[in-house]
Coordinates of C-alpha atoms in Angstrom, one line a residue:
M520 CA 2.7 -57.3 -61.2
I521 CA 1.0 -58.0 -64.5
K522 CA -2.8 -58.0 -64.5
A523 CA -3.9 -60.0 -67.5
N524 CA -7.2 -61.0 -69.1
G525 CA -8.4 -62.4 -72.4
N526 CA -7.5 -59.4 -74.5
R527 CA -5.2 -60.0 -77.5
E528 CA -2.4 -58.0 -76.0
F529 CA -1.8 -60.7 -73.4
M530 CA -1.5 -63.6 -75.9
A531 CA 2.3 -63.3 -76.0
L532 CA 2.3 -63.6 -72.2
Y533 CA 0.4 -66.8 -72.2
E534 CA 2.6 -68.2 -75.0
A535 CA 5.7 -67.3 -73.0
L536 CA 4.4 -69.2 -70.0
A537 CA 3.6 -72.3 -72.0
S538 CA 7.2 -73.7 -72.0
E539 CA 9.1 -75.7 -69.4
V540 CA 12.4 -74.3 -70.6
R541 CA 11.2 -70.7 -70.1
W542 CA 10.1 -71.5 -66.6
K543 CA 13.5 -73.0 -65.9
I544 CA 15.1 -69.7 -67.2
M545 CA 12.9 -67.6 -64.9
N546 CA 13.9 -69.8 -62.0
L547 CA 17.6 -69.3 -62.7
I548 CA 17.4 -65.5 -63.0
A549 CA 14.8 -64.9 -60.2
G550 CA 17.6 -64.4 -57.6
N551 CA 20.4 -63.0 -59.7
E552 CA 21.3 -61.7 -63.1
M553 CA 22.8 -64.2 -65.6
N554 CA 24.1 -63.9 -69.1
V555 CA 22.9 -66.0 -72.0
K556 CA 26.0 -68.2 -72.1
D557 CA 25.7 -69.1 -68.4
I558 CA 22.0 -69.9 -68.7
A559 CA 22.7 -72.1 -71.7
D560 CA 25.5 -73.9 -69.8
R561 CA 23.2 -74.5 -66.8
L562 CA 20.4 -75.8 -69.0
E563 CA 22.7 -77.7 -71.4
L564 CA 21.2 -75.9 -74.4
S565 CA 22.8 -73.9 -77.2
P566 CA 23.1 -70.1 -76.7
S567 CA 20.9 -69.6 -79.8
I568 CA 18.1 -71.6 -78.3
V569 CA 18.3 -69.7 -75.1
T570 CA 18.3 -66.4 -76.9
M571 CA 15.1 -67.4 -78.7
H572 CA 13.4 -68.2 -75.3
I573 CA 14.7 -65.0 -73.7
K574 CA 13.2 -63.0 -76.6
K575 CA 9.8 -64.5 -76.0
L576 CA 10.0 -63.8 -72.2
E577 CA 11.0 -60.2 -72.9
Q578 CA 8.2 -59.7 -75.4
A579 CA 5.8 -60.8 -72.7
G580 CA 7.2 -58.4 -70.2
L581 CA 8.4 -61.1 -67.9
T582 CA 12.1 -60.5 -68.1
G583 CA 14.5 -57.7 -68.9
S584 CA 18.1 -57.3 -69.8
R585 CA 21.0 -54.9 -69.7
R586 CA 24.4 -54.9 -71.3
V587 CA 27.5 -54.7 -69.0
R588 CA 31.2 -54.9 -69.5
L589 CA 32.8 -57.9 -67.9
G590 CA 36.2 -59.4 -68.4
G591 CA 37.0 -57.3 -71.4
G592 CA 33.7 -58.1 -73.2
T593 CA 30.1 -57.0 -73.4
H594 CA 27.5 -59.4 -71.9
K595 CA 23.7 -59.3 -72.0
M596 CA 22.6 -59.8 -68.4
C597 CA 19.1 -61.1 -68.0
F598 CA 16.9 -60.6 -65.0
L599 CA 13.3 -61.4 -63.9
K600 CA 11.0 -58.3 -64.0
Q601 CA 7.8 -59.7 -62.5
K602 CA 7.0 -61.4 -59.2
N603 CA 3.3 -62.0 -59.7
I604 CA 0.8 -62.4 -62.5
E605 CA -2.9 -61.9 -61.9
I606 CA -5.2 -63.4 -64.6
E607 CA -8.9 -62.4 -64.8
L608 CA -10.9 -65.3 -66.3
P609 CA -14.1 -64.7 -68.2
S610 CA -17.3 -64.4 -66.2
A611 CA -20.9 -63.7 -67.0
S612 CA -20.6 -60.0 -66.4
R613 CA -17.5 -59.8 -68.6
T614 CA -19.0 -61.5 -71.6
T615 CA -21.7 -58.8 -71.8
R616 CA -19.5 -55.8 -71.3
I617 CA -20.4 -54.5 -74.7
R618 CA -23.8 -55.1 -76.3
E619 CA -23.9 -54.4 -80.0
Q620 CA -26.8 -54.2 -82.4
T621 CA -27.1 -53.1 -86.1
I622 CA -29.8 -51.4 -88.1
S623 CA -30.0 -51.7 -91.8
V624 CA -30.1 -48.4 -93.7
G625 CA -33.5 -49.3 -95.2
H626 CA -35.1 -50.2 -91.8
Y627 CA -36.2 -46.7 -90.9
T628 CA -39.6 -46.4 -89.2
A629 CA -40.4 -42.8 -90.0
F630 CA -39.2 -40.2 -92.5
E631 CA -39.8 -36.9 -94.2
V632 CA -37.6 -36.3 -97.2
H633 CA -37.3 -33.8 -99.9
P634 CA -35.5 -34.0 -103.3
T635 CA -32.9 -34.7 -104.3
C636 CA -33.7 -38.1 -102.8
G637 CA -33.6 -41.8 -103.6
L638 CA -32.7 -45.3 -102.5
G639 CA -30.8 -48.3 -103.8
T640 CA -30.1 -51.9 -102.9
R641 CA -26.9 -53.6 -103.6
E642 CA -28.4 -54.8 -106.8
K643 CA -30.6 -52.0 -108.2
E644 CA -32.3 -48.7 -107.7
I645 CA -35.6 -48.5 -105.9
G646 CA -38.2 -46.8 -107.9
V647 CA -37.6 -43.3 -109.4
W648 CA -35.2 -40.8 -108.0
D649 CA -36.4 -37.6 -106.5
D650 CA -39.8 -39.0 -105.7
P651 CA -40.3 -39.4 -101.9
R652 CA -43.1 -41.9 -102.4
Y653 CA -40.6 -44.6 -103.0
F654 CA -39.4 -44.3 -99.4
L655 CA -42.5 -46.4 -98.6
D656 CA -41.8 -48.9 -101.4
P657 CA -41.8 -52.5 -99.9
E658 CA -38.3 -53.0 -101.3
R659 CA -36.9 -50.1 -99.2
V660 CA -36.1 -52.5 -96.3
H661 CA -33.3 -53.9 -98.5
A662 CA -31.8 -50.5 -99.2
A663 CA -28.1 -50.2 -98.6
I664 CA -27.9 -46.5 -99.6
L665 CA -30.4 -43.6 -99.2
W666 CA -30.1 -39.8 -99.7
F667 CA -32.2 -36.7 -99.4
G668 CA -31.8 -32.9 -99.8
R669 CA -33.5 -32.0 -96.5
G670 CA -35.7 -33.7 -93.9
Y671 CA -35.0 -36.8 -91.7
V672 CA -35.0 -40.5 -91.4
E673 CA -35.7 -42.2 -88.1
Y674 CA -34.9 -45.7 -86.8
K675 CA -36.4 -47.6 -83.9
T676 CA -34.8 -50.5 -82.2
P677 CA -35.6 -52.6 -79.2
N678 CA -33.9 -52.0 -75.9
Y679 CA -32.3 -55.3 -75.0
L680 CA -30.7 -54.2 -71.7
L681 CA -31.3 -56.4 -68.7
P682 CA -32.5 -54.8 -65.4
D683 CA -29.1 -55.4 -63.7
Q684 CA -27.1 -53.9 -66.6
V685 CA -25.9 -50.3 -66.2
P686 CA -25.2 -48.5 -69.4
E687 CA -22.0 -46.4 -69.0
A688 CA -21.8 -45.2 -72.6
V689 CA -23.5 -45.5 -76.0
E690 CA -21.7 -45.4 -79.3
I691 CA -23.4 -44.9 -82.7
S692 CA -21.3 -45.7 -85.7
V693 CA -22.4 -44.8 -89.2
E694 CA -21.0 -43.9 -92.6
L695 CA -22.5 -40.7 -94.0
A696 CA -21.9 -37.6 -96.2
S697 CA -23.7 -34.7 -97.7
E698 CA -26.1 -34.9 -100.7
A699 CA -25.3 -32.7 -103.7
P700 CA -27.0 -33.0 -107.1
G701 CA -24.4 -35.4 -108.6
L702 CA -21.2 -35.0 -106.6
G703 CA -19.7 -32.1 -104.6
D704 CA -16.2 -32.0 -103.1
D705 CA -17.1 -28.7 -101.4
W706 CA -20.7 -29.2 -100.3
P707 CA -21.2 -28.7 -96.5
S708 CA -24.2 -29.9 -94.7
D709 CA -25.3 -29.6 -91.1
I710 CA -26.5 -33.0 -90.0
Q711 CA -28.3 -33.3 -86.7
F712 CA -28.4 -36.4 -84.5
T713 CA -31.2 -37.2 -82.1
F714 CA -31.5 -40.1 -79.7
N715 CA -34.7 -40.9 -77.9
G716 CA -36.0 -37.4 -78.6
V717 CA -32.9 -35.7 -77.2
Q718 CA -30.9 -33.7 -79.7
L719 CA -27.2 -34.8 -79.4
G720 CA -25.7 -32.1 -81.6
T721 CA -24.8 -31.2 -85.1
W722 CA -21.9 -32.2 -87.4
T723 CA -21.1 -30.4 -90.6
S724 CA -20.3 -32.9 -93.4
P725 CA -17.8 -31.3 -95.8
A726 CA -18.8 -33.0 -99.0
D727 CA -20.7 -35.4 -101.1
F728 CA -17.6 -37.6 -101.9
G729 CA -16.8 -39.5 -105.1
R730 CA -15.1 -37.3 -107.7
A731 CA -11.7 -38.8 -107.1
A732 CA -12.6 -42.5 -106.7
R733 CA -15.5 -44.9 -106.4
G734 CA -16.4 -46.2 -103.0
I735 CA -14.4 -49.3 -102.0
Y736 CA -17.6 -51.4 -101.5
T737 CA -19.9 -49.5 -103.9
P738 CA -21.3 -51.9 -106.5
E739 CA -19.8 -51.8 -110.0
W740 CA -23.3 -51.2 -111.5
W741 CA -23.7 -48.0 -109.4
H742 CA -23.6 -44.7 -111.4
R743 CA -20.2 -43.1 -111.4
N744 CA -21.5 -39.5 -111.2
V745 CA -23.4 -39.8 -107.9
N746 CA -22.8 -40.7 -104.2
Q747 CA -19.8 -43.0 -103.9
Y748 CA -18.7 -43.0 -100.2
G749 CA -18.9 -41.1 -96.9
L750 CA -17.0 -40.7 -93.7
L751 CA -17.3 -43.2 -90.8
K752 CA -18.4 -41.2 -87.8
T753 CA -18.7 -42.5 -84.2
I754 CA -20.9 -40.6 -81.8
R755 CA -20.2 -41.4 -78.1
I756 CA -22.5 -40.5 -75.3
D757 CA -21.1 -41.0 -71.8
S758 CA -21.1 -39.4 -68.4
K759 CA -19.0 -36.4 -69.6
G760 CA -21.1 -35.5 -72.7
T761 CA -21.6 -36.3 -76.3
F762 CA -18.6 -36.6 -78.7
I763 CA -18.1 -37.2 -82.4
D764 CA -14.8 -38.9 -83.1
G765 CA -13.5 -37.6 -79.8
E766 CA -14.5 -34.0 -80.4
R767 CA -17.1 -32.6 -78.0
M768 CA -20.5 -32.1 -79.6
S769 CA -22.7 -31.2 -76.7
G770 CA -23.2 -31.6 -72.9
V771 CA -25.9 -34.4 -73.3
T772 CA -24.8 -37.3 -71.1
V773 CA -25.7 -41.0 -71.0
H774 CA -28.1 -40.1 -68.1
D775 CA -30.1 -37.7 -70.3
V776 CA -31.1 -40.0 -73.2
K777 CA -33.7 -42.2 -71.6
L778 CA -32.0 -45.6 -72.0
R779 CA -34.6 -47.4 -69.9
E780 CA -37.3 -46.9 -72.5
Q781 CA -38.7 -50.0 -74.2
F782 CA -37.5 -48.9 -77.6
W783 CA -34.7 -46.6 -78.7
T784 CA -35.2 -44.0 -81.5
L785 CA -32.4 -42.7 -83.6
R786 CA -32.9 -39.8 -86.0
F787 CA -30.6 -38.3 -88.7
A788 CA -31.8 -34.9 -90.0
V789 CA -31.0 -31.9 -92.1
D790 CA -33.2 -29.0 -91.1
E791 CA -34.3 -26.5 -93.7
N792 CA -33.3 -23.7 -91.2
S793 CA -29.7 -24.9 -90.9
V794 CA -26.8 -22.7 -92.1
N795 CA -25.7 -25.4 -94.5
V796 CA -28.7 -27.3 -96.0
G797 CA -26.6 -29.7 -98.0
G798 CA -28.5 -32.9 -97.6
L799 CA -27.6 -36.3 -96.3
T800 CA -26.4 -39.7 -97.7
L801 CA -26.4 -42.8 -95.5
Y802 CA -24.3 -45.8 -96.5
G803 CA -24.9 -49.3 -95.3
A804 CA -23.2 -52.6 -95.8
G805 CA -22.4 -53.1 -99.5
F806 CA -21.9 -49.4 -100.3
G807 CA -19.3 -46.8 -99.5
N808 CA -15.8 -47.2 -97.9
H809 CA -17.0 -49.1 -94.8
D810 CA -18.9 -52.4 -95.2
Q811 CA -21.2 -51.9 -92.3
D812 CA -24.8 -50.8 -91.4
I813 CA -25.7 -48.5 -88.6
V814 CA -24.1 -49.9 -85.4
I815 CA -25.2 -49.1 -81.8
R816 CA -22.8 -50.3 -79.1
V817 CA -23.7 -50.0 -75.4
H818 CA -20.8 -50.2 -72.9
L819 CA -22.0 -51.8 -69.7
G820 CA -21.1 -51.5 -66.0
N821 CA -22.4 -53.4 -63.0
A822 CA -25.5 -52.7 -61.0

């Protein structure tokens, strides 16, 4: 039995069912195997037309075929593979299975940064580089890139979960890299991630990328000898622990990170006591190789 829903993978199934001819073919082969020529004769259609319909049915997983030797020739024998199809229609609970919200790079609510440091919008630099005072400049809310040698930036976002929604996993997606003076293909940096005051773990960025190429979305006016792009990393917190791109980072689970608080707090940091104090660059929409801001996705279950 096929269990289908609104996912893209089932569109071929629905297309296959939307044909009177294909239903007639399934009726013919439901009880016994038939070759294409016999099906065509029964339906008074050409073999080429029947072959086209059979192909759509096979692509949808509704029919199968095998080649057999009969009467001195090879015949493609078609048969019905499925007896039932169960289709799950959208419901209120299904439409909110994933809740997603984004945070612009410049919308941090707290920070402590040390040079080298700076910010830029898609159109221009903000203030003077290596002067932390400009991290409080009013234009910083429009920043699409920021960097610092050590310290942290912290973001706060509302908790939009409803009382009957049960978070099964949280994913944080962000493009980031180290921060070298200029560029550094070998410039490791230990970047720490904290969510609601709980330290999730540390990932070592290998470089401050850009010597080989500009960032795909990095504006043309941006300086060629500084930060160009980072790596898109996805941190997932679920019932089994915390993972970064599928690699286990810590034992912190979704039950540990206080998801019922009114606001959620996300921090990116480079500690001065780390083994690799190589800074941090955060890329938002309009910079780097991935045209996105910081994205938080919550996977929901049922209460």
